[in-house]
N, CA and C atoms as an extended XYZ file, in Angstrom:
384
Properties=species:S:1:pos:R:3:atomname:S:1:resname:S:1:resid:I:1 pbc="F F F"
N       142.095      116.501       94.030 N   UNK     1
C       140.731      116.064       94.214 CA  UNK     1
C       140.717      114.535       94.185 C   UNK     1
N       140.002      113.924       95.133 N   UNK     2
C       139.956      112.464       95.197 CA  UNK     2
C       139.093      111.915       94.066 C   UNK     2
N       139.245      110.634       93.811 N   UNK     3
C       138.476      109.971       92.750 CA  UNK     3
C       136.978      110.101       93.020 C   UNK     3
N       136.571      109.895       94.273 N   UNK     4
C       135.143      109.982       94.623 CA  UNK     4
C       134.596      111.384       94.352 C   UNK     4
N       135.371      112.406       94.684 N   UNK     5
C       134.917      113.781       94.445 CA  UNK     5
C       134.800      114.067       92.953 C   UNK     5
N       135.731      113.512       92.161 N   UNK     6
C       135.665      113.703       90.704 CA  UNK     6
C       134.414      113.048       90.131 C   UNK     6
N       134.086      111.851       90.627 N   UNK     7
C       132.889      111.151       90.149 CA  UNK     7
C       131.639      111.942       90.508 C   UNK     7
N       131.572      112.425       91.740 N   UNK     8
C       130.419      113.205       92.178 CA  UNK     8
C       130.306      114.476       91.357 C   UNK     8
N       131.432      115.128       91.082 N   UNK     9
C       131.416      116.354       90.282 CA  UNK     9
C       130.929      116.057       88.870 C   UNK     9
N       131.405      114.968       88.264 N   UNK    10
C       130.964      114.610       86.922 CA  UNK    10
C       129.471      114.319       86.917 C   UNK    10
N       129.004      113.623       87.924 N   UNK    11
C       127.580      113.313       88.009 CA  UNK    11
C       126.762      114.583       88.207 C   UNK    11
N       127.221      115.482       89.049 N   UNK    12
C       126.532      116.759       89.267 CA  UNK    12
C       126.425      117.543       87.966 C   UNK    12
N       127.506      117.558       87.183 N   UNK    13
C       127.478      118.244       85.890 CA  UNK    13
C       126.459      117.593       84.956 C   UNK    13
N       126.407      116.264       84.964 N   UNK    14
C       125.450      115.543       84.133 CA  UNK    14
C       124.012      115.914       84.505 C   UNK    14
N       123.713      115.953       85.788 N   UNK    15
C       122.357      116.274       86.252 CA  UNK    15
C       121.979      117.691       85.834 C   UNK    15
N       122.907      118.637       85.967 N   UNK    16
C       122.625      120.028       85.598 CA  UNK    16
C       122.330      120.166       84.108 C   UNK    16
N       123.001      119.362       83.294 N   UNK    17
C       122.861      119.471       81.846 CA  UNK    17
C       121.685      118.670       81.304 C   UNK    17
N       121.070      117.833       82.107 N   UNK    18
C       119.991      116.984       81.611 CA  UNK    18
C       118.644      117.437       82.162 C   UNK    18
N       117.606      116.815       81.667 N   UNK    19
C       116.262      117.061       82.181 CA  UNK    19
C       115.894      116.003       83.218 C   UNK    19
N       116.870      115.476       83.869 N   UNK    20
C       116.677      114.398       84.834 CA  UNK    20
C       115.884      114.901       86.040 C   UNK    20
N       114.737      114.296       86.284 N   UNK    21
C       113.903      114.690       87.410 CA  UNK    21
C       114.174      113.838       88.641 C   UNK    21
N       114.415      112.549       88.430 N   UNK    22
C       114.707      111.658       89.544 CA  UNK    22
C       115.486      110.457       89.022 C   UNK    22
N       116.135      109.757       89.926 N   UNK    23
C       116.890      108.565       89.556 CA  UNK    23
C       116.017      107.337       89.733 C   UNK    23
N       116.027      106.463       88.777 N   UNK    24
C       115.294      105.203       88.878 CA  UNK    24
C       116.175      104.146       89.542 C   UNK    24
N       117.457      104.134       89.180 N   UNK    25
C       118.395      103.218       89.810 CA  UNK    25
C       119.821      103.737       89.647 C   UNK    25
N       120.708      103.261       90.513 N   UNK    26
C       122.107      103.664       90.486 CA  UNK    26
C       122.955      102.397       90.391 C   UNK    26
N       123.912      102.393       89.475 N   UNK    27
C       124.824      101.273       89.291 CA  UNK    27
C       126.226      101.751       89.667 C   UNK    27
N       126.915      100.945       90.478 N   UNK    28
C       128.241      101.324       90.979 CA  UNK    28
C       129.270      100.300       90.492 C   UNK    28
N       130.448      100.787       90.134 N   UNK    29
C       131.538       99.895       89.757 CA  UNK    29
C       132.832      100.396       90.385 C   UNK    29
N       133.654       99.474       90.822 N   UNK    30
C       134.966       99.841       91.359 CA  UNK    30
C       136.059       99.703       90.295 C   UNK    30
N       135.891       98.699       89.436 N   UNK    31
C       136.959       98.410       88.487 CA  UNK    31
C       136.538       98.561       87.024 C   UNK    31
N       135.301       98.938       86.760 N   UNK    32
C       134.828       99.074       85.389 CA  UNK    32
C       134.357       97.771       84.781 C   UNK    32
N       134.514       96.668       85.498 N   UNK    33
C       134.097       95.359       84.990 CA  UNK    33
C       132.927       94.776       85.785 C   UNK    33
N       132.989       94.898       87.092 N   UNK    34
C       131.926       94.367       87.952 CA  UNK    34
C       131.031       95.511       88.389 C   UNK    34
N       129.730       95.295       88.303 N   UNK    35
C       128.774       96.341       88.636 CA  UNK    35
C       127.854       95.870       89.751 C   UNK    35
N       127.467       96.792       90.602 N   UNK    36
C       126.554       96.512       91.700 CA  UNK    36
C       125.404       97.504       91.622 C   UNK    36
N       124.182       97.014       91.720 N   UNK    37
C       123.011       97.889       91.713 CA  UNK    37
C       122.768       98.372       93.138 C   UNK    37
N       122.718       99.662       93.331 N   UNK    38
C       122.477      100.256       94.634 CA  UNK    38
C       120.969      100.356       94.843 C   UNK    38
N       120.462       99.608       95.825 N   UNK    39
C       119.031       99.597       96.101 CA  UNK    39
C       118.786      100.197       97.471 C   UNK    39
N       118.541      101.477       97.519 N   UNK    40
C       118.354      102.183       98.781 CA  UNK    40
C       116.890      102.325       99.164 C   UNK    40
N       115.994      102.047       98.294 N   UNK    41
C       114.586      102.170       98.615 CA  UNK    41
C       113.755      102.459       97.396 C   UNK    41
N       112.613      101.810       97.333 N   UNK    42
C       111.693      102.024       96.227 CA  UNK    42
C       110.372      102.487       96.818 C   UNK    42
N       109.874      103.608       96.339 N   UNK    43
C       108.606      104.167       96.830 CA  UNK    43
C       107.455      103.545       96.063 C   UNK    43
N       106.452      103.073       96.804 N   UNK    44
C       105.256      102.493       96.199 CA  UNK    44
C       104.016      103.119       96.833 C   UNK    44
N       102.910      103.017       96.120 N   UNK    45
C       101.653      103.556       96.628 CA  UNK    45
C       101.007      102.569       97.590 C   UNK    45
N       100.455      103.110       98.639 N   UNK    46
C        99.644      102.361       99.588 CA  UNK    46
C        98.387      103.171       99.800 C   UNK    46
N        98.078      103.446      101.054 N   UNK    47
C        96.937      104.315      101.358 CA  UNK    47
C        97.155      105.703      100.758 C   UNK    47
N        98.414      106.145      100.755 N   UNK    48
C        98.768      107.437      100.185 CA  UNK    48
C        99.754      107.222       99.043 C   UNK    48
N        99.772      108.137       98.080 N   UNK    49
C       100.696      108.042       96.941 CA  UNK    49
C       102.134      108.058       97.462 C   UNK    49
N       102.903      107.076       97.025 N   UNK    50
C       104.285      106.900       97.480 CA  UNK    50
C       104.366      106.960       99.009 C   UNK    50
N       103.474      106.230       99.664 N   UNK    51
C       103.419      106.220      101.126 CA  UNK    51
C       104.207      105.099      101.771 C   UNK    51
N       104.798      104.225      100.959 N   UNK    52
C       105.579      103.103      101.489 CA  UNK    52
C       106.922      103.082      100.778 C   UNK    52
N       108.016      103.038      101.560 N   UNK    53
C       109.360      102.899      100.968 CA  UNK    53
C       109.874      101.511      101.308 C   UNK    53
N       110.139      100.719      100.286 N   UNK    54
C       110.643       99.365      100.490 CA  UNK    54
C       112.151       99.394      100.319 C   UNK    54
N       112.842       98.974      101.383 N   UNK    55
C       114.310       98.954      101.395 CA  UNK    55
C       114.824       97.527      101.372 C   UNK    55
N       115.946       97.350      100.706 N   UNK    56
C       116.646       96.067      100.717 CA  UNK    56
C       117.581       96.048      101.923 C   UNK    56
N       117.991       94.853      102.370 N   UNK    57
C       118.924       94.802      103.499 CA  UNK    57
C       120.238       95.508      103.161 C   UNK    57
N       120.779       96.210      104.135 N   UNK    58
C       122.038       96.931      103.937 CA  UNK    58
C       123.210       95.962      104.005 C   UNK    58
N       123.989       95.935      102.954 N   UNK    59
C       125.207       95.115      102.891 CA  UNK    59
C       124.923       93.645      103.179 C   UNK    59
N       123.722       93.147      102.761 N   UNK    60
C       123.387       91.737      102.931 CA  UNK    60
C       122.959       91.359      104.335 C   UNK    60
N       122.813       92.319      105.236 N   UNK    61
C       122.435       92.026      106.613 CA  UNK    61
C       121.000       92.482      106.821 C   UNK    61
N       120.177       91.610      107.397 N   UNK    62
C       118.795       91.969      107.678 CA  UNK    62
C       117.852       91.447      106.616 C   UNK    62
N       116.650       92.039      106.569 N   UNK    63
C       115.611       91.608      105.635 CA  UNK    63
C       115.075       92.801      104.862 C   UNK    63
N       114.480       92.499      103.716 N   UNK    64
C       113.729       93.523      103.015 CA  UNK    64
C       112.653       94.031      103.968 C   UNK    64
N       112.416       95.324      103.977 N   UNK    65
C       111.429       95.891      104.893 CA  UNK    65
C       110.778       97.124      104.277 C   UNK    65
N       109.584       97.433      104.755 N   UNK    66
C       108.836       98.574      104.244 CA  UNK    66
C       108.592       99.602      105.326 C   UNK    66
N       108.884      100.861      105.012 N   UNK    67
C       108.623      101.982      105.923 CA  UNK    67
C       107.258      102.548      105.543 C   UNK    67
N       106.321      102.523      106.468 N   UNK    68
C       104.968      102.999      106.213 CA  UNK    68
C       104.889      104.454      106.654 C   UNK    68
N       104.448      105.321      105.744 N   UNK    69
C       104.363      106.750      106.026 CA  UNK    69
C       102.911      107.217      106.013 C   UNK    69
N       102.623      108.214      106.842 N   UNK    70
C       101.287      108.783      106.932 CA  UNK    70
C       101.064      109.882      105.912 C   UNK    70
N        99.927      110.521      106.036 N   UNK    71
C        99.514      111.561      105.092 CA  UNK    71
C       100.550      112.679      104.965 C   UNK    71
N       101.164      113.088      106.066 N   UNK    72
C       102.129      114.198      106.048 CA  UNK    72
C       103.573      113.733      105.888 C   UNK    72
N       103.760      112.463      105.551 N   UNK    73
C       105.112      111.950      105.345 CA  UNK    73
C       105.796      111.433      106.591 C   UNK    73
N       105.127      111.505      107.740 N   UNK    74
C       105.741      111.005      108.967 CA  UNK    74
C       105.706      109.473      108.971 C   UNK    74
N       106.784      108.875      109.452 N   UNK    75
C       106.874      107.422      109.465 CA  UNK    75
C       106.012      106.859      110.590 C   UNK    75
N       105.126      105.925      110.228 N   UNK    76
C       104.240      105.302      111.205 CA  UNK    76
C       104.815      104.011      111.754 C   UNK    76
N       105.596      103.304      110.941 N   UNK    77
C       106.185      102.049      111.390 CA  UNK    77
C       106.979      101.395      110.289 C   UNK    77
N       107.659      100.299      110.655 N   UNK    78
C       108.493       99.556      109.714 CA  UNK    78
C       108.137       98.081      109.824 C   UNK    78
N       107.896       97.441      108.664 N   UNK    79
C       107.488       96.042      108.614 CA  UNK    79
C       108.487       95.248      107.795 C   UNK    79
N       108.962       94.126      108.361 N   UNK    80
C       109.859       93.236      107.616 CA  UNK    80
C       109.041       92.395      106.634 C   UNK    80
N       109.706       91.828      105.639 N   UNK    81
C       109.022       91.040      104.616 CA  UNK    81
C       108.300       89.834      105.207 C   UNK    81
N       108.751       89.352      106.370 N   UNK    82
C       108.075       88.212      107.000 CA  UNK    82
C       106.874       88.640      107.842 C   UNK    82
N       106.561       89.944      107.859 N   UNK    83
C       105.393       90.439      108.570 CA  UNK    83
C       105.641       90.864      109.998 C   UNK    83
N       106.871       90.751      110.463 N   UNK    84
C       107.188       91.183      111.824 CA  UNK    84
C       107.576       92.654      111.824 C   UNK    84
N       107.458       93.269      112.984 N   UNK    85
C       107.823       94.669      113.117 CA  UNK    85
C       109.327       94.848      113.174 C   UNK    85
N       109.772       95.996      112.748 N   UNK    86
C       111.185       96.347      112.823 CA  UNK    86
C       111.290       97.714      113.464 C   UNK    86
N       112.413       98.013      114.054 N   UNK    87
C       112.657       99.292      114.712 CA  UNK    87
C       111.626       99.526      115.825 C   UNK    87
N       111.178       98.456      116.514 N   UNK    88
C       110.230       98.599      117.626 CA  UNK    88
C       108.785       98.811      117.209 C   UNK    88
N       108.451       98.532      115.951 N   UNK    89
C       107.096       98.768      115.463 CA  UNK    89
C       106.104       97.762      116.020 C   UNK    89
N       105.009       98.277      116.522 N   UNK    90
C       103.838       97.493      116.910 CA  UNK    90
C       102.648       98.281      116.409 C   UNK    90
N       101.957       97.760      115.393 N   UNK    91
C       100.876       98.532      114.789 CA  UNK    91
C        99.909       97.637      114.050 C   UNK    91
N        98.768       98.194      113.708 N   UNK    92
C        97.825       97.554      112.804 CA  UNK    92
C        97.854       98.355      111.516 C   UNK    92
N        98.163       97.682      110.420 N   UNK    93
C        98.262       98.340      109.123 CA  UNK    93
C        96.884       98.683      108.571 C   UNK    93
N        96.803       99.788      107.875 N   UNK    94
C        95.604      100.130      107.125 CA  UNK    94
C        95.449       99.052      106.043 C   UNK    94
N        94.214       98.625      105.740 N   UNK    95
C        94.018       97.567      104.741 CA  UNK    95
C        94.688       97.845      103.390 C   UNK    95
N        94.695       99.080      102.942 N   UNK    96
C        95.317       99.410      101.649 CA  UNK    96
C        96.835       99.257      101.713 C   UNK    96
N        97.453       99.676      102.834 N   UNK    97
C        98.898       99.502      102.997 CA  UNK    97
C        99.241       98.013      103.082 C   UNK    97
N        98.433       97.249      103.825 N   UNK    98
C        98.673       95.811      103.955 CA  UNK    98
C        98.582       95.127      102.595 C   UNK    98
N        97.578       95.499      101.787 N   UNK    99
C        97.425       94.901      100.456 CA  UNK    99
C        98.609       95.250       99.554 C   UNK    99
N        99.090       96.493       99.632 N   UNK   100
C       100.236       96.910       98.810 CA  UNK   100
C       101.482       96.100       99.176 C   UNK   100
N       101.675       95.848      100.469 N   UNK   101
C       102.826       95.053      100.895 CA  UNK   101
C       102.665       93.592      100.473 C   UNK   101
N       101.467       93.037      100.629 N   UNK   102
C       101.227       91.650      100.197 CA  UNK   102
C       101.508       91.499       98.700 C   UNK   102
N       101.096       92.483       97.905 N   UNK   103
C       101.322       92.443       96.456 CA  UNK   103
C       102.804       92.403       96.110 C   UNK   103
N       103.644       92.830       97.042 N   UNK   104
C       105.096       92.855       96.815 CA  UNK   104
C       105.812       91.750       97.577 C   UNK   104
N       105.073       90.715       97.993 N   UNK   105
C       105.685       89.536       98.599 CA  UNK   105
C       105.785       89.539      100.112 C   UNK   105
N       105.269       90.557      100.780 N   UNK   106
C       105.300       90.591      102.240 CA  UNK   106
C       104.247       89.633      102.798 C   UNK   106
N       104.571       88.977      103.903 N   UNK   107
C       103.643       88.083      104.582 CA  UNK   107
C       102.994       88.860      105.718 C   UNK   107
N       101.837       89.425      105.433 N   UNK   108
C       101.110       90.224      106.420 CA  UNK   108
C        99.936       89.384      106.912 C   UNK   108
N        99.753       89.237      108.232 N   UNK   109
C        98.626       88.450      108.744 CA  UNK   109
C        97.281       89.016      108.278 C   UNK   109
N        96.277       88.163      108.231 N   UNK   110
C        94.949       88.579      107.775 CA  UNK   110
C        94.365       89.717      108.608 C   UNK   110
N        94.732       89.778      109.893 N   UNK   111
C        94.200       90.846      110.759 CA  UNK   111
C        95.000       92.145      110.641 C   UNK   111
N        96.052       92.156      109.813 N   UNK   112
C        96.908       93.327      109.543 CA  UNK   112
C        97.692       93.796      110.761 C   UNK   112
N        97.739       92.990      111.810 N   UNK   113
C        98.514       93.358      112.996 CA  UNK   113
C        99.955       92.918      112.768 C   UNK   113
N       100.872       93.868      112.901 N   UNK   114
C       102.272       93.615      112.584 CA  UNK   114
C       102.999       92.929      113.730 C   UNK   114
N       102.792       93.383      114.929 N   UNK   115
C       103.567       92.826      116.045 CA  UNK   115
C       102.737       92.944      117.305 C   UNK   115
N       102.764       91.940      118.098 N   UNK   116
C       102.081       91.996      119.384 CA  UNK   116
C       102.787       91.051      120.331 C   UNK   116
N       102.435       91.109      121.581 N   UNK   117
C       103.023       90.232      122.590 CA  UNK   117
C       101.927       89.305      123.083 C   UNK   117
N       102.153       87.999      122.972 N   UNK   118
C       101.193       87.023      123.472 CA  UNK   118
C       101.607       86.622      124.882 C   UNK   118
N       100.705       86.752      125.806 N   UNK   119
C       100.976       86.367      127.183 CA  UNK   119
C       100.637       84.894      127.376 C   UNK   119
N       101.531       84.164      128.043 N   UNK   120
C       101.254       82.753      128.301 CA  UNK   120
C       100.059       82.604      129.231 C   UNK   120
N       100.004       83.435      130.257 N   UNK   121
C        98.894       83.397      131.199 CA  UNK   121
C        98.246       84.770      131.229 C   UNK   121
N        96.946       84.762      131.177 N   UNK   122
C        96.223       86.021      131.261 CA  UNK   122
C        96.171       86.462      132.723 C   UNK   122
N        96.383       87.730      132.981 N   UNK   123
C        96.315       88.200      134.364 CA  UNK   123
C        94.878       88.128      134.886 C   UNK   123
N        94.755       87.842      136.186 N   UNK   124
C        93.426       87.807      136.804 CA  UNK   124
C        93.017       89.224      137.171 C   UNK   124
N        91.774       89.511      136.894 N   UNK   125
C        91.231       90.814      137.268 CA  UNK   125
C        90.263       90.595      138.428 C   UNK   125
N        90.486       91.323      139.473 N   UNK   126
C        89.611       91.216      140.634 CA  UNK   126
C        88.759       92.468      140.712 C   UNK   126
N        87.473       92.264      140.765 N   UNK   127
C        86.552       93.396      140.932 CA  UNK   127
C        85.950       93.316      142.306 C   UNK   127
N        85.973       94.408      143.043 N   UNK   128
C        85.499       94.356      144.420 CA  UNK   128
C        84.256       95.097      144.713 C   UNK   128
């Protein structure tokens, strides 16, 4: 059995023997001396209870970002900490979701619009 499988087995045994309902955080070590906190996502309340998952950048690449979820848990969009859309998101945030993100350091515009395209020249409309 590999070292990783032994660790997973020991952890599985620990979970079965405890009253552990959920994990608050996970700490990883390779050598027993240096530890790394694994930050895969923190659920926070917005318009819906635990409707926003805030993720840290993976392996130091990217930005902190929030996944906005709807009433049924479906993902509505992803917003970076600087207020820009991620994963192709273009949306207007619900005021409660926008406030929850602002409270956690996100720069959300006052109009709650995450991403849009500004045209240099407006197209002419001809009515005949």
